[in-house]
Amino acid sequence: MTESNNEAVILTQGKNKLKPPPMYKILLLNDDFTPMEFVIDVLKIYFAMDQEQATRIMLKIHTEGVGLCGIYPSDIANTKVNQVIEFSRKNQHPLQCVMEEN
Ligand code: TYC
């Protein structure tokens, strides 16, 4: 057996100590100014929801104050939060999007 094959045997026999990555919830917050249709567009564009799902989540945020958009690893969650905030500010809406460890 070659040296590299011996290494492979040792590595596969060792206890696998890899933990799954920490995951982050992305939440949208309600406000009095952002149009409902704009929030639905955000959910469709950035969170791959269809019209029905996006409408249901938007109404949940509207009535309860906060709603879950998705759960992602930290780099993806960060990117999405920044994209949603940039898209909202470019359209002059105060929509708030935050992430928290799951
Ligand atoms: N409350 C807003 C309105 O009545 C709609 C809204 C829903 C805003 C969800 C933000 O995250 C939000 N136009």
Coordinates of N, CA and C and ligand atoms in Angstrom, one line a residue:
M1 N 0.8 -1.2 0.0 CA 0.0 0.0 0.0 C 0.9 1.3 0.0
T2 N 0.5 2.3 -0.8 CA 1.3 3.5 -0.8 C 1.1 4.3 0.4
E3 N 2.0 5.3 0.6 CA 2.0 6.1 1.8 C 0.6 6.9 1.9
S4 N 0.2 7.4 0.7 CA -1.0 8.2 0.7 C -2.2 7.3 1.0
N5 N -2.2 6.1 0.6 CA -3.3 5.2 1.0 C -3.4 4.9 2.4
N6 N -2.2 4.7 3.1 CA -2.1 4.5 4.5 C -2.7 5.7 5.2
E7 N -2.4 6.9 4.8 CA -3.0 8.1 5.4 C -4.5 8.1 5.3
A8 N -5.0 7.7 4.1 CA -6.5 7.6 4.0 C -7.1 6.7 4.9
V9 N -6.5 5.5 5.2 CA -7.0 4.5 6.1 C -7.1 5.1 7.5
I10 N -6.0 5.8 7.9 CA -5.9 6.3 9.2 C -7.0 7.4 9.4
L11 N -7.2 8.3 8.4 CA -8.2 9.4 8.5 C -9.6 8.8 8.6
T12 N -9.9 7.8 7.8 CA -11.3 7.3 7.8 C -11.5 6.5 9.1
Q13 N -10.5 5.9 9.7 CA -10.7 5.2 11.0 C -10.9 6.1 12.2
G14 N -10.3 7.4 12.1 CA -10.5 8.3 13.2 C -11.9 8.8 13.4
K15 N -12.2 9.2 14.6 CA -13.6 9.8 14.9 C -13.8 11.0 14.1
N16 N -14.9 11.1 13.4 CA -15.2 12.3 12.6 C -15.7 13.5 13.5
K17 N -14.8 14.5 13.7 CA -15.1 15.5 14.7 C -15.7 16.8 14.0
L18 N -16.0 16.7 12.7 CA -16.6 17.8 12.0 C -18.0 18.1 12.5
K19 N -18.3 19.4 12.9 CA -19.6 19.7 13.3 C -20.3 20.4 12.1
P20 N -21.6 20.3 12.1 CA -22.3 21.0 11.0 C -22.1 22.5 11.2
P21 N -22.1 23.4 10.2 CA -21.9 24.8 10.3 C -23.1 25.4 11.1
P22 N -22.8 26.5 11.9 CA -23.9 27.2 12.5 C -24.8 27.8 11.4
M23 N -26.1 27.8 11.7 CA -27.1 28.2 10.8 C -27.8 29.5 11.3
Y24 N -28.3 30.3 10.4 CA -28.9 31.6 10.8 C -30.2 31.8 10.2
K25 N -31.2 32.2 11.0 CA -32.5 32.6 10.5 C -32.5 33.9 9.9
I26 N -33.1 34.1 8.8 CA -33.3 35.5 8.3 C -34.8 35.9 8.5
L27 N -34.9 37.1 9.2 CA -36.3 37.5 9.6 C -36.5 38.9 8.9
L28 N -37.8 39.1 8.5 CA -38.2 40.4 8.0 C -39.1 41.0 9.1
L29 N -39.0 42.3 9.3 CA -39.7 43.0 10.3 C -40.8 43.8 9.7
N30 N -42.0 43.9 10.4 CA -43.0 44.8 9.9 C -42.7 46.3 10.1
D31 N -43.3 47.1 9.2 CA -43.2 48.6 9.4 C -44.5 49.1 8.8
D32 N -44.7 50.4 8.9 CA -46.0 51.0 8.5 C -45.9 51.5 7.0
F33 N -44.8 51.5 6.4 CA -44.6 52.2 5.1 C -44.3 51.3 3.9
T34 N -43.6 50.2 4.1 CA -43.2 49.4 2.9 C -44.5 48.8 2.4
P35 N -44.7 48.9 1.0 CA -45.9 48.4 0.4 C -45.9 46.8 0.5
M36 N -47.1 46.3 0.7 CA -47.2 44.8 0.8 C -46.7 44.1 -0.5
E37 N -46.9 44.7 -1.6 CA -46.5 44.1 -2.9 C -44.9 44.1 -3.0
F38 N -44.3 45.1 -2.4 CA -42.8 45.1 -2.4 C -42.3 44.0 -1.5
V39 N -42.9 43.7 -0.4 CA -42.4 42.6 0.5 C -42.6 41.3 -0.2
I40 N -43.7 41.1 -0.9 CA -44.0 39.9 -1.6 C -42.9 39.7 -2.7
D41 N -42.5 40.8 -3.4 CA -41.5 40.7 -4.4 C -40.1 40.3 -3.8
V42 N -39.8 40.8 -2.6 CA -38.6 40.5 -1.9 C -38.6 39.0 -1.6
L43 N -39.7 38.5 -1.1 CA -39.7 37.0 -0.7 C -39.6 36.2 -2.0
K44 N -40.2 36.6 -3.1 CA -40.1 35.8 -4.3 C -38.6 35.9 -4.9
I45 N -38.0 37.1 -4.9 CA -36.7 37.2 -5.5 C -35.6 36.6 -4.7
Y46 N -35.6 36.9 -3.4 CA -34.4 36.5 -2.6 C -34.6 35.2 -1.8
F47 N -35.9 34.7 -1.7 CA -36.1 33.5 -0.9 C -36.9 32.5 -1.7
A48 N -36.9 32.6 -3.0 CA -37.4 31.6 -3.9 C -38.8 31.1 -3.6
M49 N -39.7 32.1 -3.1 CA -41.1 31.7 -2.8 C -42.0 32.0 -4.0
D50 N -43.0 31.2 -4.1 CA -44.0 31.5 -5.2 C -45.0 32.6 -4.6
Q51 N -45.9 33.0 -5.4 CA -46.8 34.1 -5.1 C -47.6 33.8 -3.8
E52 N -48.1 32.6 -3.7 CA -49.0 32.2 -2.6 C -48.2 32.1 -1.3
Q53 N -47.1 31.5 -1.3 CA -46.2 31.4 -0.1 C -45.7 32.8 0.3
A54 N -45.3 33.6 -0.6 CA -44.8 34.9 -0.3 C -45.9 35.8 0.3
T55 N -47.2 35.7 -0.2 CA -48.3 36.4 0.3 C -48.6 36.0 1.7
R56 N -48.5 34.7 2.0 CA -48.8 34.2 3.3 C -47.8 34.7 4.3
I57 N -46.5 34.6 4.0 CA -45.5 35.1 4.9 C -45.6 36.6 5.1
M58 N -45.8 37.3 4.1 CA -46.0 38.8 4.2 C -47.1 39.2 5.2
L59 N -48.2 38.5 5.0 CA -49.4 38.8 5.9 C -49.1 38.4 7.3
K60 N -48.3 37.3 7.5 CA -47.9 36.9 8.9 C -47.0 38.0 9.5
I61 N -46.1 38.5 8.7 CA -45.2 39.6 9.2 C -46.1 40.8 9.5
H62 N -47.0 41.2 8.6 CA -47.9 42.3 8.8 C -48.7 42.2 10.1
T63 N -49.2 41.1 10.4 CA -50.1 40.9 11.6 C -49.3 40.6 12.9
E64 N -48.2 39.9 12.8 CA -47.4 39.4 14.0 C -46.2 40.2 14.3
G65 N -45.7 41.0 13.3 CA -44.6 41.9 13.5 C -43.2 41.4 13.0
V66 N -43.1 40.1 12.8 CA -41.9 39.5 12.3 C -42.2 38.2 11.7
G67 N -41.4 37.8 10.7 CA -41.6 36.5 10.1 C -40.3 35.9 9.5
L68 N -40.3 34.5 9.5 CA -39.1 33.8 9.0 C -39.1 33.6 7.5
C69 N -38.0 34.0 6.9 CA -37.8 33.9 5.5 C -37.1 32.7 5.1
G70 N -36.1 32.2 5.9 CA -35.3 31.1 5.6 C -34.2 30.9 6.6
I71 N -33.5 29.8 6.5 CA -32.4 29.4 7.4 C -31.2 29.0 6.6
Y72 N -30.0 29.7 6.8 CA -28.9 29.5 5.9 C -27.6 29.6 6.7
P73 N -26.5 29.0 6.1 CA -25.2 29.2 6.7 C -24.8 30.7 6.7
S74 N -23.8 31.1 7.5 CA -23.6 32.5 7.8 C -23.3 33.4 6.6
D75 N -22.5 32.9 5.7 CA -22.1 33.7 4.5 C -23.3 34.0 3.6
I76 N -24.1 32.9 3.4 CA -25.3 33.1 2.5 C -26.3 34.0 3.2
A77 N -26.5 33.8 4.5 CA -27.4 34.7 5.3 C -27.0 36.1 5.2
N78 N -25.7 36.4 5.4 CA -25.2 37.8 5.3 C -25.4 38.4 4.0
T79 N -25.1 37.6 2.9 CA -25.3 38.2 1.6 C -26.8 38.5 1.3
K80 N -27.7 37.6 1.7 CA -29.1 37.9 1.5 C -29.6 39.1 2.3
V81 N -29.2 39.2 3.5 CA -29.6 40.4 4.3 C -29.2 41.6 3.7
N82 N -27.9 41.7 3.2 CA -27.4 42.9 2.5 C -28.1 43.2 1.2
Q83 N -28.4 42.1 0.5 CA -29.1 42.3 -0.8 C -30.5 42.9 -0.6
V84 N -31.2 42.3 0.4 CA -32.6 42.8 0.7 C -32.6 44.3 1.2
I85 N -31.6 44.6 2.0 CA -31.5 46.0 2.5 C -31.2 46.9 1.4
E86 N -30.2 46.6 0.6 CA -29.8 47.4 -0.6 C -31.0 47.6 -1.5
F87 N -31.7 46.5 -1.9 CA -32.8 46.6 -2.8 C -33.9 47.5 -2.2
S88 N -34.2 47.4 -0.9 CA -35.2 48.2 -0.2 C -34.8 49.7 -0.2
R89 N -33.6 50.0 0.1 CA -33.2 51.4 0.2 C -33.2 52.0 -1.2
K90 N -32.8 51.2 -2.2 CA -32.8 51.7 -3.6 C -34.2 52.1 -4.0
N91 N -35.2 51.4 -3.5 CA -36.6 51.7 -3.8 C -37.2 52.6 -2.7
Q92 N -36.4 53.1 -1.8 CA -36.8 54.1 -0.8 C -37.9 53.5 0.1
H93 N -37.7 52.3 0.5 CA -38.5 51.6 1.5 C -37.7 51.3 2.8
P94 N -38.3 51.5 4.0 CA -37.6 51.3 5.2 C -37.5 49.8 5.7
L95 N -37.9 48.9 4.9 CA -38.0 47.4 5.3 C -36.7 47.0 6.0
Q96 N -36.9 46.3 7.1 CA -35.8 45.8 8.0 C -35.7 44.3 7.8
C97 N -34.4 43.9 7.6 CA -34.1 42.4 7.4 C -33.0 42.1 8.4
V98 N -33.1 41.1 9.2 CA -32.1 40.8 10.2 C -31.8 39.3 10.2
M99 N -30.6 38.9 10.7 CA -30.4 37.5 10.9 C -30.0 37.2 12.4
E100 N -30.4 36.0 12.8 CA -30.0 35.6 14.2 C -29.7 34.1 14.2
E101 N -28.7 33.7 15.0 CA -28.3 32.3 15.1 C -29.5 31.4 15.4
N102 N -29.6 30.3 14.7 CA -30.7 29.4 14.9 C -30.6 28.7 16.2
Ligands
TYC1 N1 -47.3 46.8 7.2 C1 -47.0 47.1 5.8 C2 -48.2 47.8 5.2 O1 -49.3 47.8 5.8 C3 -46.7 45.8 5.0 C4 -45.5 45.1 5.5 C5 -45.5 43.8 5.6 C6 -44.3 45.8 5.7 C7 -44.3 43.1 6.0 C8 -43.1 45.2 6.1 O2 -42.0 43.1 6.5 C9 -43.1 43.8 6.2 N2 -48.0 48.4 4.0

